[in-house]
Coordinates of C-alpha atoms in Angstrom, one line a residue:
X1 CA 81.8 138.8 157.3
X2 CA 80.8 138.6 153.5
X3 CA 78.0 140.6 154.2
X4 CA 80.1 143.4 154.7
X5 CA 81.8 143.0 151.5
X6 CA 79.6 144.5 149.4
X7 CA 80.0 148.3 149.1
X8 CA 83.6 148.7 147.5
X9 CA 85.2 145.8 146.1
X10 CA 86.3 147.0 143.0
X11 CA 88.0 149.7 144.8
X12 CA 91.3 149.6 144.5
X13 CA 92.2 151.6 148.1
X14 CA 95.1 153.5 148.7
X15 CA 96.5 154.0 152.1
X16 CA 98.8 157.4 152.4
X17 CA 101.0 156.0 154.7
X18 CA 104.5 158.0 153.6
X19 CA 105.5 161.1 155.6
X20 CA 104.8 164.3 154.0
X21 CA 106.1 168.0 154.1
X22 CA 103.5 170.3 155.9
X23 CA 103.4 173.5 156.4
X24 CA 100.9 173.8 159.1
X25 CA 99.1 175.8 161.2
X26 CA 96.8 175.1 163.8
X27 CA 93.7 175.1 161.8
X28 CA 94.9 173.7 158.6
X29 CA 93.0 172.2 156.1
X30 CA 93.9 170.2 153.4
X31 CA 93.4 169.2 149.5
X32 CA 93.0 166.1 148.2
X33 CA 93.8 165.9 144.4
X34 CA 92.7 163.3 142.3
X35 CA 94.9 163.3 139.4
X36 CA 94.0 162.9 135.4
X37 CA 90.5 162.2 136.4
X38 CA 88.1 161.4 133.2
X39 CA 84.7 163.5 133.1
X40 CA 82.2 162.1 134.6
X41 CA 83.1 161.2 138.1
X42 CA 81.4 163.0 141.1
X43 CA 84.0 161.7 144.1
X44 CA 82.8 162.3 147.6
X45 CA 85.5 162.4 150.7
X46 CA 83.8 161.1 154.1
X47 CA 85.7 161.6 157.3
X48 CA 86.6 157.9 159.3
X49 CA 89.0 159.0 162.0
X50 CA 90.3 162.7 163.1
X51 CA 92.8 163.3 165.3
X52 CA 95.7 165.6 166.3
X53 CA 98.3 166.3 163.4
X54 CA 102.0 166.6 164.6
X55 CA 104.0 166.5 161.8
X56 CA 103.2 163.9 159.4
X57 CA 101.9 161.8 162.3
X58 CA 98.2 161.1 163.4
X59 CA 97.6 161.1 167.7
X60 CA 94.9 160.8 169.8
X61 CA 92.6 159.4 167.3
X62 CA 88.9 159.9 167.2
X63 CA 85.9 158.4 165.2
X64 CA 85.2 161.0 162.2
X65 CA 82.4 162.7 161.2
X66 CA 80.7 160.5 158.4
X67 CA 81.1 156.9 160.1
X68 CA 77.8 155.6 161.3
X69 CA 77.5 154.1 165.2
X70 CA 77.0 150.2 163.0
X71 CA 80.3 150.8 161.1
X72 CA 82.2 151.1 164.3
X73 CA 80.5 148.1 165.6
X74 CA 81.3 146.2 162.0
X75 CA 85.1 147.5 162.3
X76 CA 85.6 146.4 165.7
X77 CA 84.2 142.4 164.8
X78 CA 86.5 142.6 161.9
X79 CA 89.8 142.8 164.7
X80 CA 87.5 140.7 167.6
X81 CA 87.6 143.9 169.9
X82 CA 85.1 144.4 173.2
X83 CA 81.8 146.1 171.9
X84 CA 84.0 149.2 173.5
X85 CA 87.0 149.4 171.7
X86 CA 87.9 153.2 170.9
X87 CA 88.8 154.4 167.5
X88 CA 92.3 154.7 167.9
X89 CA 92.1 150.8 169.2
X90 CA 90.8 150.3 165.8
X91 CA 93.5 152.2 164.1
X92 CA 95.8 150.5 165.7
X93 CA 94.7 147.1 163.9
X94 CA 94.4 148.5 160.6
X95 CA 97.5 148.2 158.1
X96 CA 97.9 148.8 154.2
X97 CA 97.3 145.0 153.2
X98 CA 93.8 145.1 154.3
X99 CA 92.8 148.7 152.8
X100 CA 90.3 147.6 150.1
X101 CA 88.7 145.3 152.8
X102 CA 88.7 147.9 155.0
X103 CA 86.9 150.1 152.3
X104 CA 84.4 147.7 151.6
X105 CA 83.4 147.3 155.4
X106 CA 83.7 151.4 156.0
X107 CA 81.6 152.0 152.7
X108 CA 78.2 149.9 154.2
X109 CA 78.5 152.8 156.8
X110 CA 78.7 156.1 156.1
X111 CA 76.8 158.8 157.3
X112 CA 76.4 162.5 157.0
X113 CA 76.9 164.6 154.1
X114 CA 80.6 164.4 152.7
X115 CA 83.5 166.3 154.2
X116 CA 85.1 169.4 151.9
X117 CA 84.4 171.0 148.4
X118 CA 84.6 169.2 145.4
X119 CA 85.8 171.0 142.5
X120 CA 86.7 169.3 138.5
X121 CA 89.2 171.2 136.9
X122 CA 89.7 172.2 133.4
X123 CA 93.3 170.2 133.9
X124 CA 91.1 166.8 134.2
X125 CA 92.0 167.2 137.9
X126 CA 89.7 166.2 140.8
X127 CA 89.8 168.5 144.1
X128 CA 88.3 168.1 147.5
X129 CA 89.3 171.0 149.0
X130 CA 88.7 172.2 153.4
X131 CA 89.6 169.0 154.8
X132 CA 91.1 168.8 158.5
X133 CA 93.7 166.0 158.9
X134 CA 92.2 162.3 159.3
X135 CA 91.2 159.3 157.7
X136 CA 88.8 159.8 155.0
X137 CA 86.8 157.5 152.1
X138 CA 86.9 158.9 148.9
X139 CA 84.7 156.9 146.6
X140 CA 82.2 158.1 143.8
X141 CA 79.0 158.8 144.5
X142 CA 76.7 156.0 144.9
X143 CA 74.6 155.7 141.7
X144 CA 76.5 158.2 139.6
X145 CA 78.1 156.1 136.8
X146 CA 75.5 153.4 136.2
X147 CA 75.1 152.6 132.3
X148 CA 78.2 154.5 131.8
X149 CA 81.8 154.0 130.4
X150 CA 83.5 154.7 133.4
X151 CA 83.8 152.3 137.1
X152 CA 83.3 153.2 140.3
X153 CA 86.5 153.8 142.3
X154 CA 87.4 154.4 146.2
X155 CA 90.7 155.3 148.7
X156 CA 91.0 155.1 152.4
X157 CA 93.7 158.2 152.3
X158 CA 95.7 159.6 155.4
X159 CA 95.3 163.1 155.0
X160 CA 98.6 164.5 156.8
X161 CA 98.8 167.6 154.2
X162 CA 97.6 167.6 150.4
X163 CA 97.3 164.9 149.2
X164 CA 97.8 163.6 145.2
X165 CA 96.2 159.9 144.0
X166 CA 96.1 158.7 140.9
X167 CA 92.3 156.8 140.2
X168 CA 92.6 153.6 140.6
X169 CA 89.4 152.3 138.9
X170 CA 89.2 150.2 135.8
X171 CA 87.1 148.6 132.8
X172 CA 87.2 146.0 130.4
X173 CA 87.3 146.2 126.9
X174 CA 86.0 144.5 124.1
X175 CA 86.6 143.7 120.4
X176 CA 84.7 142.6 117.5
X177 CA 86.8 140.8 114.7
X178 CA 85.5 138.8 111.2
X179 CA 87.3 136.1 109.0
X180 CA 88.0 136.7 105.4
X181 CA 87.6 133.6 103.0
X182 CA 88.8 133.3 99.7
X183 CA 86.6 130.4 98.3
X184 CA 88.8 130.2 94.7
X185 CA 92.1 130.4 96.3
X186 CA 91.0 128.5 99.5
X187 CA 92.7 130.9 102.1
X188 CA 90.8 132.2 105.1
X189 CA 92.4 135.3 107.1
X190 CA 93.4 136.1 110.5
X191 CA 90.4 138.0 112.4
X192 CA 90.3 141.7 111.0
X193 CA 87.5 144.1 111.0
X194 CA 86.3 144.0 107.6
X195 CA 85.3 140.7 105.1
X196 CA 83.5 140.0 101.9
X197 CA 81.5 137.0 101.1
X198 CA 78.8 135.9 98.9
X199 CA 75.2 135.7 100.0
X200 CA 74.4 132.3 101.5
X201 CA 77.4 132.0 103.1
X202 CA 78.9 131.1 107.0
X203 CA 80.5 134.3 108.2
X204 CA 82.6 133.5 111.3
X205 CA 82.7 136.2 113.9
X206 CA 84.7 136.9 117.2
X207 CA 83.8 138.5 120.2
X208 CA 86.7 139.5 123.4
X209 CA 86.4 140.7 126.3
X210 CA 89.1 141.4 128.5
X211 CA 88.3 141.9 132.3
X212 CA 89.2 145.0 134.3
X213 CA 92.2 144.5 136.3
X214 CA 90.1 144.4 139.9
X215 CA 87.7 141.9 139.0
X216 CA 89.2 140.1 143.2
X217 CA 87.7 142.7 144.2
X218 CA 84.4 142.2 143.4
X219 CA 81.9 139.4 145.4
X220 CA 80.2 139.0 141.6
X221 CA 81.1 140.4 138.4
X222 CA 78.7 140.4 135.5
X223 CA 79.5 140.5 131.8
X224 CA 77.0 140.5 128.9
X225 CA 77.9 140.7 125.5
X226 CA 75.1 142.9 123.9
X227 CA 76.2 141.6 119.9
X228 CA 73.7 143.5 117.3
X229 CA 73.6 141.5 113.7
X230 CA 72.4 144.2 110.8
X231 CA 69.4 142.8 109.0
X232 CA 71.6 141.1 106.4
X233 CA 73.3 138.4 108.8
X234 CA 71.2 135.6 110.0
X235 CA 72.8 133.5 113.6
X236 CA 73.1 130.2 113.6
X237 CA 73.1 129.3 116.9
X238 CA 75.7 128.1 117.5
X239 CA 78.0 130.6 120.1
X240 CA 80.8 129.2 121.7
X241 CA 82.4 130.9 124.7
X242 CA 85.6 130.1 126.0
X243 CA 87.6 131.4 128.6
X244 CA 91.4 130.7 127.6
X245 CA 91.2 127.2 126.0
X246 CA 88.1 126.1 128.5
X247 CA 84.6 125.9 127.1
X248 CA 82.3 128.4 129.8
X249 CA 79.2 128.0 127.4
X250 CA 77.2 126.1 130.3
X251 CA 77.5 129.5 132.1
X252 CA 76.1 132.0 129.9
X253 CA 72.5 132.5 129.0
X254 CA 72.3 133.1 125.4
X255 CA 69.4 135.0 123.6
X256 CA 68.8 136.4 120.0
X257 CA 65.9 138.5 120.1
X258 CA 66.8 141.2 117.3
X259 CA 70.5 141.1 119.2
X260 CA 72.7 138.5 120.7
X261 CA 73.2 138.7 124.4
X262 CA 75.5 136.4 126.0
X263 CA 75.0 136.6 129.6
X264 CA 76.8 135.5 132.9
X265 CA 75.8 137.0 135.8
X266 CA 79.2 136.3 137.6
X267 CA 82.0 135.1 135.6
X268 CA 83.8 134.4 138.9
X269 CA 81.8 131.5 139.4
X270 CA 84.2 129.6 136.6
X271 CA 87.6 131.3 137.5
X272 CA 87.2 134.2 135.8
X273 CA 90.0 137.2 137.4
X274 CA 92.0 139.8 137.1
X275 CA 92.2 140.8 133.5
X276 CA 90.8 137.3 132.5
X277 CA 90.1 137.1 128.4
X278 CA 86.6 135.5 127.5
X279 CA 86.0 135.0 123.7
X280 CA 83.1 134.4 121.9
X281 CA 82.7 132.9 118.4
X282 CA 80.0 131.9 115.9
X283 CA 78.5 132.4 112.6
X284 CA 75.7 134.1 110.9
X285 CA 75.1 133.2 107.7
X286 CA 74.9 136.4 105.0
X287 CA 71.0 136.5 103.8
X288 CA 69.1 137.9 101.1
X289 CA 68.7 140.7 102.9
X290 CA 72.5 141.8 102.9
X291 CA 73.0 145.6 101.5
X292 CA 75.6 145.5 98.8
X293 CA 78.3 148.0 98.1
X294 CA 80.0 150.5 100.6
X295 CA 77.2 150.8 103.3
X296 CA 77.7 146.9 104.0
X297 CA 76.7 145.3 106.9
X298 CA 77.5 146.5 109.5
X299 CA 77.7 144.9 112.8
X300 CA 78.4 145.9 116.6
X301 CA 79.4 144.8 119.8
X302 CA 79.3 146.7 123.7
X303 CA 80.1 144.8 126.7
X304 CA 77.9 145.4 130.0
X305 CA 80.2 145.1 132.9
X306 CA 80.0 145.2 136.5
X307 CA 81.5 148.7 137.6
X308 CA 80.0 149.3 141.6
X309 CA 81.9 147.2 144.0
X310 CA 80.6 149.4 146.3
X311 CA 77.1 147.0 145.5
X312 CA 78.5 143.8 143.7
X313 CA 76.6 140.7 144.6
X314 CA 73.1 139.9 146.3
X315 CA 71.2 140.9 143.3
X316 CA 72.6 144.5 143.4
X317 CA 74.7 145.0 140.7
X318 CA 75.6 148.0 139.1
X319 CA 76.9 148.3 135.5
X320 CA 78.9 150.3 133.0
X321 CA 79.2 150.0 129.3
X322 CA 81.9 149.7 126.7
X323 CA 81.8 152.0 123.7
X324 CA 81.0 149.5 120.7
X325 CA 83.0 148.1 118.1
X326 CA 82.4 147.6 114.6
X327 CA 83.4 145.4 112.0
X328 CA 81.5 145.0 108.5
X329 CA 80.8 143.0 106.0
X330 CA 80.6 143.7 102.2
X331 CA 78.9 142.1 99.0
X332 CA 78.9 143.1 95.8
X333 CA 76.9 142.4 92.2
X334 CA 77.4 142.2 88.9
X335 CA 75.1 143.4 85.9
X336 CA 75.6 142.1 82.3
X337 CA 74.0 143.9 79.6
X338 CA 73.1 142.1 76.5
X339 CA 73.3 143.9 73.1
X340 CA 74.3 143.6 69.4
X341 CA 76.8 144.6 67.0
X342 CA 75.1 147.8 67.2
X343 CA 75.1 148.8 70.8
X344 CA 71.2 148.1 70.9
X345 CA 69.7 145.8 73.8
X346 CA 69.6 142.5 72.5
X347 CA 66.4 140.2 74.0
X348 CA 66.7 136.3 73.9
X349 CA 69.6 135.1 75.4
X350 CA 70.3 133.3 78.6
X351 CA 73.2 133.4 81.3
X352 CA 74.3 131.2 83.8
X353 CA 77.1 132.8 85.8
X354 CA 79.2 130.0 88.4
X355 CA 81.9 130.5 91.0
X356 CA 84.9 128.7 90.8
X357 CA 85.6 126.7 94.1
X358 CA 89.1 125.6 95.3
X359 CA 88.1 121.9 95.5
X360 CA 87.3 122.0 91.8
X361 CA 83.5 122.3 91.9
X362 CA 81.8 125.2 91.3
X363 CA 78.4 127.5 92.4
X364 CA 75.9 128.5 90.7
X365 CA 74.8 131.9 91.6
X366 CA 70.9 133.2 91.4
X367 CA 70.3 136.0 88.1
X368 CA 67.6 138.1 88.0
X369 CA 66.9 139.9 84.3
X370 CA 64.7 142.7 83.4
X371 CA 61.2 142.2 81.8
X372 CA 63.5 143.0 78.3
X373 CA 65.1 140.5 79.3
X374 CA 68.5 142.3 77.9
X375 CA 70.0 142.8 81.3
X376 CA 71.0 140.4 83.9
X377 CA 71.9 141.0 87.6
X378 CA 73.6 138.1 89.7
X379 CA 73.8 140.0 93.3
X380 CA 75.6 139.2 96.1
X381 CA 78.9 138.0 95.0
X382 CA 82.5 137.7 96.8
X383 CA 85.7 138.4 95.6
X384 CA 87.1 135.5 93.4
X385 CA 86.8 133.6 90.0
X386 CA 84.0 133.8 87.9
X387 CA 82.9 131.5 84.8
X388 CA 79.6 133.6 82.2
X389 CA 78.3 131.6 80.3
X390 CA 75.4 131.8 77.3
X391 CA 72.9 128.9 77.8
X392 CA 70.5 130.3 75.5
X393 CA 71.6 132.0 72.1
X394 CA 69.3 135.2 70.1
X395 CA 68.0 133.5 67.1
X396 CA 70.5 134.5 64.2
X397 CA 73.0 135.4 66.4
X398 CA 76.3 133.4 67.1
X399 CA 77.2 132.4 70.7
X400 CA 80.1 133.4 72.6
X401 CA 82.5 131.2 74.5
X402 CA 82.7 131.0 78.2
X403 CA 84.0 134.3 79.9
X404 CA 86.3 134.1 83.0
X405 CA 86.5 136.8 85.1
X406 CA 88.1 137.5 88.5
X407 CA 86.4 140.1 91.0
X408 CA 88.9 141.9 93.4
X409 CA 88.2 144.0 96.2
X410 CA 89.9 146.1 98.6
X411 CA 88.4 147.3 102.1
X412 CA 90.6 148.5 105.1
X413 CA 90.6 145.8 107.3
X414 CA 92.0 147.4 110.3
X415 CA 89.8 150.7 111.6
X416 CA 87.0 151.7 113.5
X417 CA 84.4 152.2 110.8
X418 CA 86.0 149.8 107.9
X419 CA 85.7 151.2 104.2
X420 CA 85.3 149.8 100.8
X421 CA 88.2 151.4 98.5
X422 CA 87.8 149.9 95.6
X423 CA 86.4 146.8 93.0
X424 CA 87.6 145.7 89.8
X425 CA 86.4 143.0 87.7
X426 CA 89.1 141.4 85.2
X427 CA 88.7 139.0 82.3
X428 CA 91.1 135.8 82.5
X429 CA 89.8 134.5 79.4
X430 CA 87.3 135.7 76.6
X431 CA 86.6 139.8 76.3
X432 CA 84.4 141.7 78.7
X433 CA 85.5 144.3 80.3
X434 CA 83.8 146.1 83.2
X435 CA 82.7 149.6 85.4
X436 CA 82.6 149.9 88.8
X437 CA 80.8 151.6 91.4
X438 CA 82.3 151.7 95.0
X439 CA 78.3 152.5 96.3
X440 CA 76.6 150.2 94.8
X441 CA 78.9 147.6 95.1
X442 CA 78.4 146.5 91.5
X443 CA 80.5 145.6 87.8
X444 CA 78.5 146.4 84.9
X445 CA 79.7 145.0 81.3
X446 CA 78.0 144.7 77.7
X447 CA 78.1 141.6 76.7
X448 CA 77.9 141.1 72.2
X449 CA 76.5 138.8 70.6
X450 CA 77.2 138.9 65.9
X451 CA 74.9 137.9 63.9
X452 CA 75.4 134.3 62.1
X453 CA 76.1 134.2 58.3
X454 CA 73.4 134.8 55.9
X455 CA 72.8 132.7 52.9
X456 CA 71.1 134.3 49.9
X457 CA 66.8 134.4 49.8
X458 CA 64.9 132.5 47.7
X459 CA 63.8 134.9 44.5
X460 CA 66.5 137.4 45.4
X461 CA 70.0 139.0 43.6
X462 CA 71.8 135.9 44.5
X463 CA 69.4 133.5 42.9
X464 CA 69.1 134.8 39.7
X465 CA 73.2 135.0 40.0
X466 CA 73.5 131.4 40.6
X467 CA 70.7 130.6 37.8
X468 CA 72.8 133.0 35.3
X469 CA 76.2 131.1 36.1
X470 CA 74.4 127.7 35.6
X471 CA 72.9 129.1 32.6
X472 CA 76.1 129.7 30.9
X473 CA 77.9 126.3 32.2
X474 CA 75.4 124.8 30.9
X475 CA 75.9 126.2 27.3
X476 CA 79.4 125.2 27.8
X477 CA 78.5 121.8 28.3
X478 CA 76.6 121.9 25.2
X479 CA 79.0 122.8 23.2
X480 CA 82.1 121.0 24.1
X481 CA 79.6 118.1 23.5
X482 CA 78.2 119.1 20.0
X483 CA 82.6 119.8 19.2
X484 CA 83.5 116.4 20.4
X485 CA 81.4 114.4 18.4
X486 CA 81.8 116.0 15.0
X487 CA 85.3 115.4 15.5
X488 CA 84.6 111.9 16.1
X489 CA 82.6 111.6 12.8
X490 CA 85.7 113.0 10.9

């Protein structure tokens, strides 16, 4: 019997048993509408039983149109009837709780071209217009939303009069979400869309997929994440997928060959269901590689998802996609510029600049200076506290103290495409002050150095100053000497 599960399982069918007011006469036909339908789906009608309308009621029922001589033969083993069971013995069996088994069984069968005219409206409406009163399938056509956004869908529908249905198909989604981590204050954020960190460092990401609302319907469902890291995040192997608070690794095939695909061919085969939530986490670490300033680094995830129940299982699995979603991650840089007392480029002096670390410690972070060596660019730096300092001195010059400094930034961290809005750079201690630029993700500040005090040159003004003041005390030595003896002598 499984074997004849495999056409429409992710149908979700609806039977139109309710009694409807026709108008009728004898050669009626009838519309079915398929309401707020989304663009893109071709739906077919194909005729299972006909029979003689009275009313809202069905007689003398017949085998339609578009079942094939092997779908009457599967319907009648699914109610044990003789090899010549009629079609209204069949209908007799059927009732609402089995529709979407009956579709899956009825949908291995069909035959013929589809019943009516099909007609998309520019109210997002779905017709099938010129039908005569029956049973009829209404799935989409086979093949006609593979690699798309959308999922097949199907009804078994009494068609008594017109007919409205709401479509019953649906999809998954999935979300992409980053931590935030403040290495000075120690804090790490809820998962948002946007984050900053410094280059070298674990970014944490999350992946969630929540299942469409008809994955019982299907024999398999597949789901791969397609996860695509911008040049500027390295994996580190080290995915962890969880379904709930159970670890489903073991079931996924996971690959990183310019993207991250995590793969399970059927996610049923670990308990997955109805609107089941499967996360994936893991970290990529932020390389030299990373862009700084408002581009960022961008990174993407679409979910491939079973969407044919008319073909899940046995290897012939159809699939849609989610749109992707995007979270990003920024770095930023700052320049010091070395001059004098005179606003000129100063060369021979050496920076170290460190981040302060919540534990106390602190890191070192990587300058690179011009051939002047007079500028000095450390690049790829988080928000938080910063420590400057001069380990090398210009000859002549005097050194300056330590400069702290805190970097602040401030990127929306709930959106679709996350932005950078602003960086500032503020001294805590010591003078610098600094200009931003939003695109290239960098502070820029002169750093001055004064010159030491001077003492006079040998042979110059001063010398012959401090000979001339000698000089004269000299004399006055002399003298007071010479006085002090005559008066002794007296």
């Amino acid at each position: 019997m499984k074997n004849l599960r495999k056409i429409l399982s992710m149908v979700i069918a609806v039977v139109m048993v309710l009694g409807m007011s026709i108008t009728a006469m004898a050669d009626d036909t009838y519309t079915i509408t398929i309401d707020s339908t989304e663009a893109g789906h071709t739906y077919e009608a194909y005729q299972i039983f006909t029979g003689d309308l009275s009313g809202t009621t069905l007689s003398n029922i017949q085998w339609g149109t578009n079942i094939s001589e092997d779908g009457k033969t599967a319907l009648r083993t699914r109610y044990t009837l003789a090899a010549d069971a009629t079609a209204a013995d069949v209908a007799e069996k059927m009732n609402q709780s089995e529709a979407t088994e009956l579709a899956e069984i009825i949908g291995d069968y069909l035959t013929g071209s589809p019943a009516g005219t099909t007609d998309y409206g520019t109210d997002g409406n779905y017709t099938i217009d010129g039908l005569q009163a029956g049973y009829y399938l209404v799935k989409d056509m086979d093949s006609s939303l593979q690699g798309t956004t959308l999922a097949y869908t199907s009804y078994i529908l009494k068609v008594a009069g017109d007919v409205t249905v709401e479509p019953k198909s649906d999809v998954p989604t999935v979300v992409k979400k980053v931590q935030d981590t403040d290495d000075t204050a120690g804090t790490t954020t809820d998962w948002q869309d946007s984050a900053d960190y410094d280059i070298g460092d674990n970014v944490p990401f999350q992946l969630t997929a929540t299942l469409a609302s008809n994955v019982s319907d299907y024999d398999t469902y597949k789901v791969e994440f397609v996860d695509t890291l911008s040049a500027g995040l390295t994996y580190n192997n080290d995915a962890v997928v969880k379904m709930g608070d159970t670890v489903v690794t073991e079931y996924f095939d996971i690959t990183n060959n310019g993207n991250l695909v995590i793969t399970c061919d059927d996610v049923k085969a670990f308990g997955a269901t109805d609107n089941s939530v499967i996360t994936v986490e893991y970290t990529a670490q932020l390389n030299d590689s990373a862009v700084l300033g408002s581009a960022g680094n961008p990174n993407t995830v679409k979910l491939v998802y079973s969407n044919n129940p008319n073909n899940s299982g046995s290897g012939n699995n159809e699939t849609g996609e989610t749109v992707t979603d995007t979270v990003i991650v920024f770095t930023y840089k700052v320049v010091v510029n070395k001059i004098d007392e005179e606003s000129q480029p100063l060369a021979g002096a050496e920076f170290e600049l460190v981040k302060k670390i919540s534990d106390g410690s602190e890191k070192t972070i990587a300058v690179v200076k011009n051939p002047e060596g007079t500028e000095f660019t450390f690049s790829g730096l988080d928000d938080g506290t910063y420590v400057l300092k001069e380990t090398v001195t210009p000859a002549g010059y005097n050194s300056i103290s330590d400069i702290e400094f805190k970097v602040e930034a401030g990127h929306v961290i709930s959106a679709d495409m996350p932005t950078l809005d602003s960086l500032t750079g503020t001294a805590t201690s010591g003078q610098i002050s600094f200009n931003a630029n939003l695109t290239e993700g960098s502070l820029t500040a002169d750093v001055v150095n004064g010159k030491g005090a001077e003492l006079p040159s040998t042979g110059g003004m001063g010398t012959r100053v401090i000979y001339t003041i000698g000089g004269i005390l000299m004399v006055v030595c002399v003298v007071g000497l010479v006085t002090k003896r005559r008066m002794s002598n007296h």
